[in-house]
Coordinates of C-alpha atoms and ligand atoms in Angstrom, one line a residue:
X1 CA -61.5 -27.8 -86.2
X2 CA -59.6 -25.4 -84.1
X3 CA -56.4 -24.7 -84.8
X4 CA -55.0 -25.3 -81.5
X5 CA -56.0 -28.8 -81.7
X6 CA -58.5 -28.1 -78.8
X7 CA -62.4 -27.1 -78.9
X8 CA -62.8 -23.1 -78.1
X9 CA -61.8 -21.7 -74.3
X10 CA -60.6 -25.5 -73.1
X11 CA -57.4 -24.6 -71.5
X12 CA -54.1 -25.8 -73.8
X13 CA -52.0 -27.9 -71.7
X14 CA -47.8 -29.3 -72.5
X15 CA -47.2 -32.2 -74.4
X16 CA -44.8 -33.6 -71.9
X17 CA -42.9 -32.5 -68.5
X18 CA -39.8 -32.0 -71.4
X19 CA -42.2 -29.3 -73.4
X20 CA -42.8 -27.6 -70.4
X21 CA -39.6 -27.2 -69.5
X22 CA -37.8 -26.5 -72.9
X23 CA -40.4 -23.7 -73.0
X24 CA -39.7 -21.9 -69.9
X25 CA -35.9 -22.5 -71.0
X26 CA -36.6 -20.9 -74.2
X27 CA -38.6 -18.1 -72.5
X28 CA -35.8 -17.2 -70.2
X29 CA -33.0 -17.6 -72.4
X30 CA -32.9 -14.9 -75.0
X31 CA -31.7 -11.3 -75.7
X32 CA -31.3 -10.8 -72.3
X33 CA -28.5 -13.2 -72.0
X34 CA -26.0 -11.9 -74.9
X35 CA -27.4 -8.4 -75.9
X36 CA -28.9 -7.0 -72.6
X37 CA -26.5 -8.6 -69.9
X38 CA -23.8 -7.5 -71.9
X39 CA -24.8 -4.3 -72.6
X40 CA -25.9 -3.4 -69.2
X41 CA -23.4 -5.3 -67.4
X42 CA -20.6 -2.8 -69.4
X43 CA -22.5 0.1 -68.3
X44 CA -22.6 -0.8 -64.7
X45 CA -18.9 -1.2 -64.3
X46 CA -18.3 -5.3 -64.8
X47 CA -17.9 -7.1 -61.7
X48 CA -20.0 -5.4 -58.8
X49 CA -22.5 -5.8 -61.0
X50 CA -22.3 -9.4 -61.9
X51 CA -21.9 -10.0 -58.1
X52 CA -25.2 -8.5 -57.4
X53 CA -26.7 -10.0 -60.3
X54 CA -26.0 -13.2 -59.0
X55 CA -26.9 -12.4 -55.7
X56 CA -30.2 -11.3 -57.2
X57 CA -30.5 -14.3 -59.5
X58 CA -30.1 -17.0 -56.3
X59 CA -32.2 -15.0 -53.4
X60 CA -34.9 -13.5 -55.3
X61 CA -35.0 -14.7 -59.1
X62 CA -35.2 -18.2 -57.9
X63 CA -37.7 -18.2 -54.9
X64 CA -40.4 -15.7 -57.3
X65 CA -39.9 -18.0 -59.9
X66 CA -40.9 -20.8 -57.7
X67 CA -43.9 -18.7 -56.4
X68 CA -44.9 -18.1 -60.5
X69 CA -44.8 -21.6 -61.3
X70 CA -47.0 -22.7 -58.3
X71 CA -49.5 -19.9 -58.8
X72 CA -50.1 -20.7 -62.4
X73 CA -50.3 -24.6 -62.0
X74 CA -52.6 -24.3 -59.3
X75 CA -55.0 -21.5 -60.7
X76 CA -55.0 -22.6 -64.2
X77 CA -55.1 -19.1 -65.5
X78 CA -53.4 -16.4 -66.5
X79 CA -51.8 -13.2 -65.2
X80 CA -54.4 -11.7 -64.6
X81 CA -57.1 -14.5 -63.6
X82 CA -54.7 -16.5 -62.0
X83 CA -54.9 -13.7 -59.3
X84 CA -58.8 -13.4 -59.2
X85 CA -59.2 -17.1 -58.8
X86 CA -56.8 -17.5 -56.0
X87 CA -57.6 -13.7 -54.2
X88 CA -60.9 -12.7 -55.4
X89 CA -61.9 -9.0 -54.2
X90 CA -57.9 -8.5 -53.5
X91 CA -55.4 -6.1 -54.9
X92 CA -53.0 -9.0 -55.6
X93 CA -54.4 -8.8 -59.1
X94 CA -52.9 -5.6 -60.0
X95 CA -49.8 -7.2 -60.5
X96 CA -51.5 -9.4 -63.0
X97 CA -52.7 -6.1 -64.8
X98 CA -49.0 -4.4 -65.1
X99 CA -48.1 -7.7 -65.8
X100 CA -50.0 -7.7 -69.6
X101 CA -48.7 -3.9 -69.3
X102 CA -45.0 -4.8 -69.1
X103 CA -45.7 -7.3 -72.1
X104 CA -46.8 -5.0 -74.3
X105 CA -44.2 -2.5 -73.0
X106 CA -41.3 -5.2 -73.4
X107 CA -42.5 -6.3 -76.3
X108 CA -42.4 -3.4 -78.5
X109 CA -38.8 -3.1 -77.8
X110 CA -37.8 -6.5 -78.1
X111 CA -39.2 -6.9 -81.5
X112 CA -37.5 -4.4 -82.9
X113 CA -33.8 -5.7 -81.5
X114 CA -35.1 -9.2 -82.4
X115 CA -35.4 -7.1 -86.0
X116 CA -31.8 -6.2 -86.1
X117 CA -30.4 -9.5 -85.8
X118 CA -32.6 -10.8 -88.5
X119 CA -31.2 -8.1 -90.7
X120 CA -27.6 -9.2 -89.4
X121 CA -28.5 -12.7 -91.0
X122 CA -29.2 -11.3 -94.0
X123 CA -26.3 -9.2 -94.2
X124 CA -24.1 -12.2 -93.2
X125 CA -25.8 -13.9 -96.6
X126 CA -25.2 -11.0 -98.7
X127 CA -21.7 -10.6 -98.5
X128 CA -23.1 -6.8 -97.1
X129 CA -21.7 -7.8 -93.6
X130 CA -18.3 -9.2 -95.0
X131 CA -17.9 -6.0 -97.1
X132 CA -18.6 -4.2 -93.8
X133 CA -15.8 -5.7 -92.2
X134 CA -13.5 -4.7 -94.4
X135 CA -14.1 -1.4 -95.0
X136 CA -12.2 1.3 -93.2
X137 CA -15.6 2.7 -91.2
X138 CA -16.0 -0.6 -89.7
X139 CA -19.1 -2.4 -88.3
X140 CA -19.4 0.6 -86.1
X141 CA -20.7 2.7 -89.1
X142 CA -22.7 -0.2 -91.0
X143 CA -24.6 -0.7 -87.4
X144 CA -25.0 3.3 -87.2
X145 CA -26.6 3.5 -90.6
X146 CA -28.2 0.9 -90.1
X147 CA -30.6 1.8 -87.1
X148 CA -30.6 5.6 -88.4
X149 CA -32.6 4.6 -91.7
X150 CA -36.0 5.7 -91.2
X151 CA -37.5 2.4 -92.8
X152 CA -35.1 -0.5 -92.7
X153 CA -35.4 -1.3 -88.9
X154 CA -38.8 -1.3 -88.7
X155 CA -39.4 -3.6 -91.9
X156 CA -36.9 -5.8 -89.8
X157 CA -38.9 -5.7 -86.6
X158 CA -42.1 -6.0 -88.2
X159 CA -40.6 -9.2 -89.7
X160 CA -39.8 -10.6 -86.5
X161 CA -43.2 -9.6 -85.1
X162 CA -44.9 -11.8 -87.7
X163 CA -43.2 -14.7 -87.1
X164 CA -43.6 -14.4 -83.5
X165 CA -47.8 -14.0 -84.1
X166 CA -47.3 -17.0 -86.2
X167 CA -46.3 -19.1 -83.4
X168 CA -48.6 -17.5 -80.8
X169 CA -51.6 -18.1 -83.7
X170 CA -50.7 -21.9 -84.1
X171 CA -51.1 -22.4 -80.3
X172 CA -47.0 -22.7 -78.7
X173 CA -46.4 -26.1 -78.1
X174 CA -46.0 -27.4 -81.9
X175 CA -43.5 -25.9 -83.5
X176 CA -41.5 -24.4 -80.4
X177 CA -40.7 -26.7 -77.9
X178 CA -39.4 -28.8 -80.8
X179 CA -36.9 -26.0 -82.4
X180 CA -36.1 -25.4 -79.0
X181 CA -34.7 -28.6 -78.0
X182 CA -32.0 -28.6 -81.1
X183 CA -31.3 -24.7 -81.0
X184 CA -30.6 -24.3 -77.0
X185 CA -27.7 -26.9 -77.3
X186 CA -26.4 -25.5 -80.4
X187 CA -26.1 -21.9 -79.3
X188 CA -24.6 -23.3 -76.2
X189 CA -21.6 -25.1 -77.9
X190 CA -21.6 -22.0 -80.0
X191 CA -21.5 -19.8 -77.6
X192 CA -18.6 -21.8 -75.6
X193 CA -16.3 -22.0 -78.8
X194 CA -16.8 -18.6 -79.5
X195 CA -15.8 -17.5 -75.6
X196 CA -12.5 -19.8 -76.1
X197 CA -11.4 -17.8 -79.0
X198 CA -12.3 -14.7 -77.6
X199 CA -10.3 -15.0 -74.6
X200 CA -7.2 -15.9 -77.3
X201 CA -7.6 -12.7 -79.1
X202 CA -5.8 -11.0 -75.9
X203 CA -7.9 -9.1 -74.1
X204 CA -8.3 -11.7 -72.1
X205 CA -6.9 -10.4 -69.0
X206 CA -8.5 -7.0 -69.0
X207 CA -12.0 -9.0 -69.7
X208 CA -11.5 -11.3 -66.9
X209 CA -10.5 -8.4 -64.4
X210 CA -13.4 -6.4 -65.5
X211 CA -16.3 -9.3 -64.8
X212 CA -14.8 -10.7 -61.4
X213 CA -12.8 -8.2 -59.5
X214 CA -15.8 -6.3 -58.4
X215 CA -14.9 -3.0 -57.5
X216 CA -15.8 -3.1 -53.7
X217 CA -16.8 0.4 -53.2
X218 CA -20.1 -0.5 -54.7
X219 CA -20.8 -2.9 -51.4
X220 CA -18.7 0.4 -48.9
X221 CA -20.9 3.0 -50.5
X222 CA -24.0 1.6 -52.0
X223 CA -25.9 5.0 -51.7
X224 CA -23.8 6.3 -54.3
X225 CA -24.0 3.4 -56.7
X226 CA -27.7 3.0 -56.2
X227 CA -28.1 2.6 -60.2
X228 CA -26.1 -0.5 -60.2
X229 CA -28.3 -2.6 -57.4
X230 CA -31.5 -1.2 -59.4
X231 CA -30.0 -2.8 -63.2
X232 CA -28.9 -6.0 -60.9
X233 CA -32.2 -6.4 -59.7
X234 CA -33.7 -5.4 -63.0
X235 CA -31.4 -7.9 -65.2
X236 CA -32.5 -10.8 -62.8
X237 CA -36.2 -10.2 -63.6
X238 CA -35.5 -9.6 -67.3
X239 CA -33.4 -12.7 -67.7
X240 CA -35.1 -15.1 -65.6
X241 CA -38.5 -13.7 -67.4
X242 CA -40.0 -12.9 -64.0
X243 CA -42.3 -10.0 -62.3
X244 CA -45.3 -10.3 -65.4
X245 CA -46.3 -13.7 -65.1
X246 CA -44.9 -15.4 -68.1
X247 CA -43.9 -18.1 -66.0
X248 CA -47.5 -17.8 -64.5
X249 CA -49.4 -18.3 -68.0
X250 CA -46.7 -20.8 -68.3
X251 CA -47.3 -22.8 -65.5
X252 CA -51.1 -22.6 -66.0
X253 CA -50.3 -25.1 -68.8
X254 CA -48.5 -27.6 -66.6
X255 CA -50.1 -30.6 -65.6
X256 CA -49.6 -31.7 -61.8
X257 CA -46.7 -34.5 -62.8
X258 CA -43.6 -31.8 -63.3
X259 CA -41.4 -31.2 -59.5
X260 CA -41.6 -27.7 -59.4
X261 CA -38.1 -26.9 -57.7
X262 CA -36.0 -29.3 -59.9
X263 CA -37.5 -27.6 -62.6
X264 CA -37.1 -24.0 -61.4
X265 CA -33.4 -24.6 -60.5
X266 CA -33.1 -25.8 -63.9
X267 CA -34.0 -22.7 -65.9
X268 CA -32.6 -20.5 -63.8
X269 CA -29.0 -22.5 -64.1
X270 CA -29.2 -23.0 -67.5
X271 CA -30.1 -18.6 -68.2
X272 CA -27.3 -17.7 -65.7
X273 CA -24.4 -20.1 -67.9
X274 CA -25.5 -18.3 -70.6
X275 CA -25.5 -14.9 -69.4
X276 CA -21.9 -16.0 -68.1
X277 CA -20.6 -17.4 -70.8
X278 CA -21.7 -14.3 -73.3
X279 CA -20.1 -12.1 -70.7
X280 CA -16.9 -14.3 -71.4
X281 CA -17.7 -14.2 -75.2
X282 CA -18.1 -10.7 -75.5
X283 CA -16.0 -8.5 -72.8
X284 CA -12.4 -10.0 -74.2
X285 CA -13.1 -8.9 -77.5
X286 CA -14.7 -5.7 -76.6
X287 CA -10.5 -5.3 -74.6
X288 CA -8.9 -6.7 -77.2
X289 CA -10.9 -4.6 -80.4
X290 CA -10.2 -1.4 -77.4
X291 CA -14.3 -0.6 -77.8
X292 CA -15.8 0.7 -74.7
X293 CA -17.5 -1.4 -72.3
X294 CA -20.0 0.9 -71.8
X295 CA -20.9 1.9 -75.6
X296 CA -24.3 1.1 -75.0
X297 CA -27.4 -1.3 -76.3
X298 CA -25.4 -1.4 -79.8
X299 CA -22.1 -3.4 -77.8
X300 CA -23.4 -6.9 -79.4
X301 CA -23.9 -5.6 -82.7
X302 CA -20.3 -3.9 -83.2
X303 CA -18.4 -6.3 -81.0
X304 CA -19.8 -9.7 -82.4
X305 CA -19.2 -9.1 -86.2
X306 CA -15.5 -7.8 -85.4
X307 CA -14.8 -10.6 -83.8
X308 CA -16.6 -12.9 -86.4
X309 CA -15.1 -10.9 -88.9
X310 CA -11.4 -11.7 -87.9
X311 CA -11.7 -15.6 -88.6
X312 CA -11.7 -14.8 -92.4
X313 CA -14.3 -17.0 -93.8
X314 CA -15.3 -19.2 -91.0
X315 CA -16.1 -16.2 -89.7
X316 CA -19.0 -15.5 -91.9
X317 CA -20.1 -19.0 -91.3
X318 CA -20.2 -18.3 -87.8
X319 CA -21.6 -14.9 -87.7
X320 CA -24.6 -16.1 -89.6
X321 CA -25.0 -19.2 -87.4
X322 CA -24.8 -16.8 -84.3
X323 CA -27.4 -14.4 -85.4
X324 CA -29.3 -17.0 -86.6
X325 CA -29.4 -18.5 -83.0
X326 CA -29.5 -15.5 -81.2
X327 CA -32.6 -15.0 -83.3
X328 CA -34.1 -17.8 -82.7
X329 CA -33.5 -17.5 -78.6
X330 CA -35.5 -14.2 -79.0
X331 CA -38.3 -15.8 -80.6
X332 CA -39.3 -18.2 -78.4
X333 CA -39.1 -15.1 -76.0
X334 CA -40.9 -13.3 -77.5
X335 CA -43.2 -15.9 -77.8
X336 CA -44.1 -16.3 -74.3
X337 CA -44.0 -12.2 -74.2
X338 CA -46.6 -12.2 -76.5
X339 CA -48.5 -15.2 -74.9
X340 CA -49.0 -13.8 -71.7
X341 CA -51.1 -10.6 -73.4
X342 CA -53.2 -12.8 -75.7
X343 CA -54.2 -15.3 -72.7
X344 CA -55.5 -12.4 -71.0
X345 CA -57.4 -10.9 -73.9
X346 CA -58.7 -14.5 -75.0
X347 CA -60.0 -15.4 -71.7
X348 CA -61.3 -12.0 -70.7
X349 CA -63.1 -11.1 -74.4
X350 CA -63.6 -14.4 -75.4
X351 CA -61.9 -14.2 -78.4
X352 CA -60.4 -16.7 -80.6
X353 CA -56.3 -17.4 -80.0
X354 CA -56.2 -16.8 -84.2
X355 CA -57.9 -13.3 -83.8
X356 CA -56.1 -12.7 -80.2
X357 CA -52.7 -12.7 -81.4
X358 CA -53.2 -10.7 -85.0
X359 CA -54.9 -8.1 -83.1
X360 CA -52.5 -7.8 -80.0
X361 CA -49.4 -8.9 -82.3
X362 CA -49.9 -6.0 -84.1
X363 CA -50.5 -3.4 -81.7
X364 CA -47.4 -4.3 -80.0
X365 CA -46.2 -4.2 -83.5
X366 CA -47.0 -0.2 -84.0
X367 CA -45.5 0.7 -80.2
X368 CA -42.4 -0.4 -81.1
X369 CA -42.2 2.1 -84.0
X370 CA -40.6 4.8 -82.0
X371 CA -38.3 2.8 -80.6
X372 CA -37.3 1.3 -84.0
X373 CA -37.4 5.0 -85.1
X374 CA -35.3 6.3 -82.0
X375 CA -32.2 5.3 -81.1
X376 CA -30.5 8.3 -81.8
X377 CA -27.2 9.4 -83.1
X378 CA -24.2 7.2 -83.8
X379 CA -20.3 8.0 -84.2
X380 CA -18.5 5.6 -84.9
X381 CA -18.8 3.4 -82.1
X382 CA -19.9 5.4 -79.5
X383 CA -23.5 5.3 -79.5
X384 CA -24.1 8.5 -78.3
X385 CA -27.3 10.3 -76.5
X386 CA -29.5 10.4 -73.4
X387 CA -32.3 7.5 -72.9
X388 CA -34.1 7.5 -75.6
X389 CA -37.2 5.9 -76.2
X390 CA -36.1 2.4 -76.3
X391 CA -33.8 3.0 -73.3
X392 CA -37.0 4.7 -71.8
X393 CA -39.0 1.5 -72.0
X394 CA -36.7 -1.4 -70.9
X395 CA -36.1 1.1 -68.1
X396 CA -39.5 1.4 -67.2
X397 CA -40.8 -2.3 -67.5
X398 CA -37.3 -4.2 -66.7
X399 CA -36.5 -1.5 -63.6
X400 CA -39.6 -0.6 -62.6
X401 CA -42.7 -2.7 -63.1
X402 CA -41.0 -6.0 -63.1
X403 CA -39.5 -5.7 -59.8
X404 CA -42.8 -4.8 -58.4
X405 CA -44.9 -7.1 -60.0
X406 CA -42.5 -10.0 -58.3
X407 CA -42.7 -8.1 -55.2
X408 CA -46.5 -8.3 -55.4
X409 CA -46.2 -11.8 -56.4
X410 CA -43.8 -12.6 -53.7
X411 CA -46.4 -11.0 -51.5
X412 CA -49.1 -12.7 -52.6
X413 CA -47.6 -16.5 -52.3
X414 CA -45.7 -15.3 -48.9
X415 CA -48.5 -13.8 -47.2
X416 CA -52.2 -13.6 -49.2
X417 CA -52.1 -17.6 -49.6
X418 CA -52.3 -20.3 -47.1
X419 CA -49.3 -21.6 -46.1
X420 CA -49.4 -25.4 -46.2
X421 CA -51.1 -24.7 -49.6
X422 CA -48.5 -23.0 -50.8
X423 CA -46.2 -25.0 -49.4
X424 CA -48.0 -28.5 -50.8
X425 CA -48.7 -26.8 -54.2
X426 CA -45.0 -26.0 -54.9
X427 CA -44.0 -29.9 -54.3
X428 CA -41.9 -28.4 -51.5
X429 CA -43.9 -29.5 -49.0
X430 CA -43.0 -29.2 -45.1
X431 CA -39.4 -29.0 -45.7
X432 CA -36.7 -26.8 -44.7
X433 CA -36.6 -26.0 -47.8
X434 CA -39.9 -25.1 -48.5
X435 CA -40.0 -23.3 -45.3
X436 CA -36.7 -20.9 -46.3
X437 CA -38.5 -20.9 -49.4
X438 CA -41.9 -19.1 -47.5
X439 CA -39.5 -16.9 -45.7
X440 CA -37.8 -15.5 -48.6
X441 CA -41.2 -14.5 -50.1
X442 CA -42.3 -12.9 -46.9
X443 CA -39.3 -11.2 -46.2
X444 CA -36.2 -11.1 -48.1
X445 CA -37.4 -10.6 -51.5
X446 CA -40.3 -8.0 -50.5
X447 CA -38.0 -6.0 -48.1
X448 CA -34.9 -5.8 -50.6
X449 CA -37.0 -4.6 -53.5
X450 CA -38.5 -2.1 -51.4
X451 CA -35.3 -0.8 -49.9
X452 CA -33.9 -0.7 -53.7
X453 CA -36.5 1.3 -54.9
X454 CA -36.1 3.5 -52.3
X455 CA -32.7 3.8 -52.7
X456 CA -32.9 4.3 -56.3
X457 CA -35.5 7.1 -55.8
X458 CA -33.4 9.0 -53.6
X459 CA -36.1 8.8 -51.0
X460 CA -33.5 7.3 -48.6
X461 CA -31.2 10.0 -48.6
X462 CA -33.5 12.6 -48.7
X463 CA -34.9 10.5 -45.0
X464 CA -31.3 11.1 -43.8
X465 CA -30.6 7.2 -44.0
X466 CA -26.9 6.3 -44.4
X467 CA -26.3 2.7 -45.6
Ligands
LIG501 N1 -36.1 -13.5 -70.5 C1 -36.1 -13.1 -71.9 C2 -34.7 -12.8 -72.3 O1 -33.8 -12.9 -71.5 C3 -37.0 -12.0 -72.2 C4 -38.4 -12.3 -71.7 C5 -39.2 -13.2 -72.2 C6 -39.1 -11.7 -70.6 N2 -40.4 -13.3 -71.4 C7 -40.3 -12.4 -70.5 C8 -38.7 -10.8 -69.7 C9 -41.2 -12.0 -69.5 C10 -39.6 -10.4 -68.7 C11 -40.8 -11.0 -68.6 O2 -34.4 -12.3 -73.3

């Protein structure tokens, strides 16, 4: 018997609607929430950012997501397939193909900052974390040793990247949509006490002014702040796990009885309170501990055990429940990272899903070694350095090819397919809705990506344009 619990090449399908959607939940909700929107949204100056975030989230996160769902139901395929089935002898399917690119891209990365909060559990468990603390150094130091070892973080990641293969090998709907339905509430609640307490510590204010008094020059002069629409834009893909059909592979699992809509408003509410809420979590601390907002892809790990570490010993307890969680969020991201790459590969070489996700697992596995190996210098705090090769990555999959794959997919469901089929696949249906819906694919979404880019690339300026 397989160990899927289906014969060969039969296509898996969820357990329930509740499977389904705990799945894309688990997908979307994950590093991106607490370490990456933090981290980015202190780099890009706080509140224009979280503005254009949203703004991204609601007008384009939403609609593509909507357009990934339908595709996948409807084709029964994934990223790649999806597209020859529904366009055959059309370039549509390149997004596909960058699509199982950015996984692999992602991936790499991901595993290895998954890695770091599994050693963070440990060193909760070992008193290491405590002694950390406490010493005059800080966290800042025990987090720049850390990551400077040549061996430690990549022991860590390859960790991570095992249990991760695990799932994928078992076939994802056993263990994960199950964990997922106890953790997602849990980290919430955690994640809402911890925000409370933050705010008392007295940075509160700062924090506050930081994330929602956007600093309007952003909207006056947005050829100068082109980098800040471009990690908006990026952060929505990256959260909402858009632009590489995950949500594609996803839906090709679905069964027709699951409303589309209610259930893509519902991940895409539930990965933006998160987001929120960590940014309420994290920012008054980062005021009231006086670290820099913009310190970089290390903010979570500094910040977060300071914090922890001034409850005394609740705070131990809590630190390791945090990682713990925070862990577990990335895994069933990484999950459906992973996924996406070994549906391809099974379907296009025939392979088994055991032999699929060893062999892709661990390839992913090795390109994450440099960035496990790279992230340069630390001081202190300040994390110090130009993008290095884990910066280089996320930049290129998160900024670059996500944002175009959704534009090509936005493309595709806007313009390449029917119309009442689209409309009639995605449960809209002939409704206003539906039809704003249509209209955002063909227009909005693929014209503001494309203006961003060329903003971003300068190419604007250089054509004399003045925003
Ligand atoms: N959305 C996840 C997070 O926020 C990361 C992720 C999982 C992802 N699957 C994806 C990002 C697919 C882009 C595409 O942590």
């Amino acid at each position: 018997m397989n160990n899927t619990g289906l014969e060969h090449n039969q296509r898996e399908q969820w357990a329930s609607r509740l499977g389904f959607m705990l799945a894309a939940m688990g997908s979307a909700v994950g590093l991106g929430n607490i370490w990456r929107f933090s981290y980015v949204a202190g780099e890009s100056g706080g509140g224009a950012f979280l503005l254009l975030y949203l703004v991204c989230v609601i007008f384009i996160g939403i609609p593509i997501l909507m357009a990934e769902f339908t595709i996948g139901r409807h084709a029964k395929s994934d990223a790649v397939g999806s597209f020859q089935k529904l366009a055959p002898g059309r370039p549509y399917v390149i997004a596909g193909f960058m699509g199982v690119a950015s996984a692999f891209i992602i991936l790499s990365f991901y595993g290895v900052i998954a890695g770091w909060t599994l050693k963070y559990i440990v060193s909760y468990l070992t008193g290491q974390m405590g002694a950390a603390v406490a010493s005059e150094e800080g966290v800042g130091a025990f987090f720049g040793g850390f990551i400077s070892s040549p061996v430690e973080p990549i022991f860590w990641q390859f960790l991570f990247m095992i249990i991760t293969i695990s799932i994928v090998y078992m076939g994802v709907k056993k263990g994960i949509e199950k964990t997922n339905k106890i953790l997602m509430p849990t980290l919430a609640v955690l994640v809402i006490i911890l925000a409370l307490y933050s705010m008392s510590l007295g940075g509160a204010s700062e924090a506050f002014a930081f994330l929602f008094s956007p600093d309007w020059s952003i909207f006056t002069n947005p050829l100068d702040n082109t980098e800040v629409y471009l990690a908006a834009l990026g952060q929505a893909f990256f959260s909402l796990s858009l632009g590489m059909g995950a949500l594609i592979t996803y839906g090709s699992y679905l069964s027709k009885n699951e409303k589309l809509p209610g259930a893509a408003l519902g991940v895409a509410s539930l990965d933006t309170t998160f987001a929120i809420l960590a940014g309420l979590m994290i920012f008054p601390a980062v005021f009231a501990f006086g670290i820099d907002p913009a310190e970089g892809p290390g903010l979570v790990f500094v910040v977060l055990p300071e914090i922890f570490g001034s409850l005394g010993f609740v705070g131990t307890i809590v630190g390791l429940a945090f990682f713990f969680l925070i862990a577990a969020a990335a895994l069933s991201s990484a999950v459906s990272l992973l996924e996406v790459a070994v549906a391809y590969f099974m379907r296009r070489f025939n392979w088994t899903r055991q032999k699929t996700s060893i062999l892709i697992g661990g390839i992913i596995f090795l390109l994450g070694i440099p960035s496990s190996l790279g992230l340069g210098v630390m001081d202190q705090f300040t994390y110090i350095g130009e993008r290095d090769f884990l910066d280089s990555m996320d930049f290129i999959a998160s900024n670059i090819f996500l944002p175009l794959g959704g534009l090509i997919i936005a493309l595709f469901a806007g313009w390449g397919w029917n119309k009442t089929e689209a409309l009639k696949e995605s449960d809209f249906g002939d409704t206003f809705l539906g039809n704003a819906w249509i209209f955002v694919l063909r227009y909005v979404a693929p014209i503001v990506i494309f203006v961003i880019f060329l903003q971003s690339s300068g190419i604007l300026k250089i054509l004399g344009f003045e925003l």
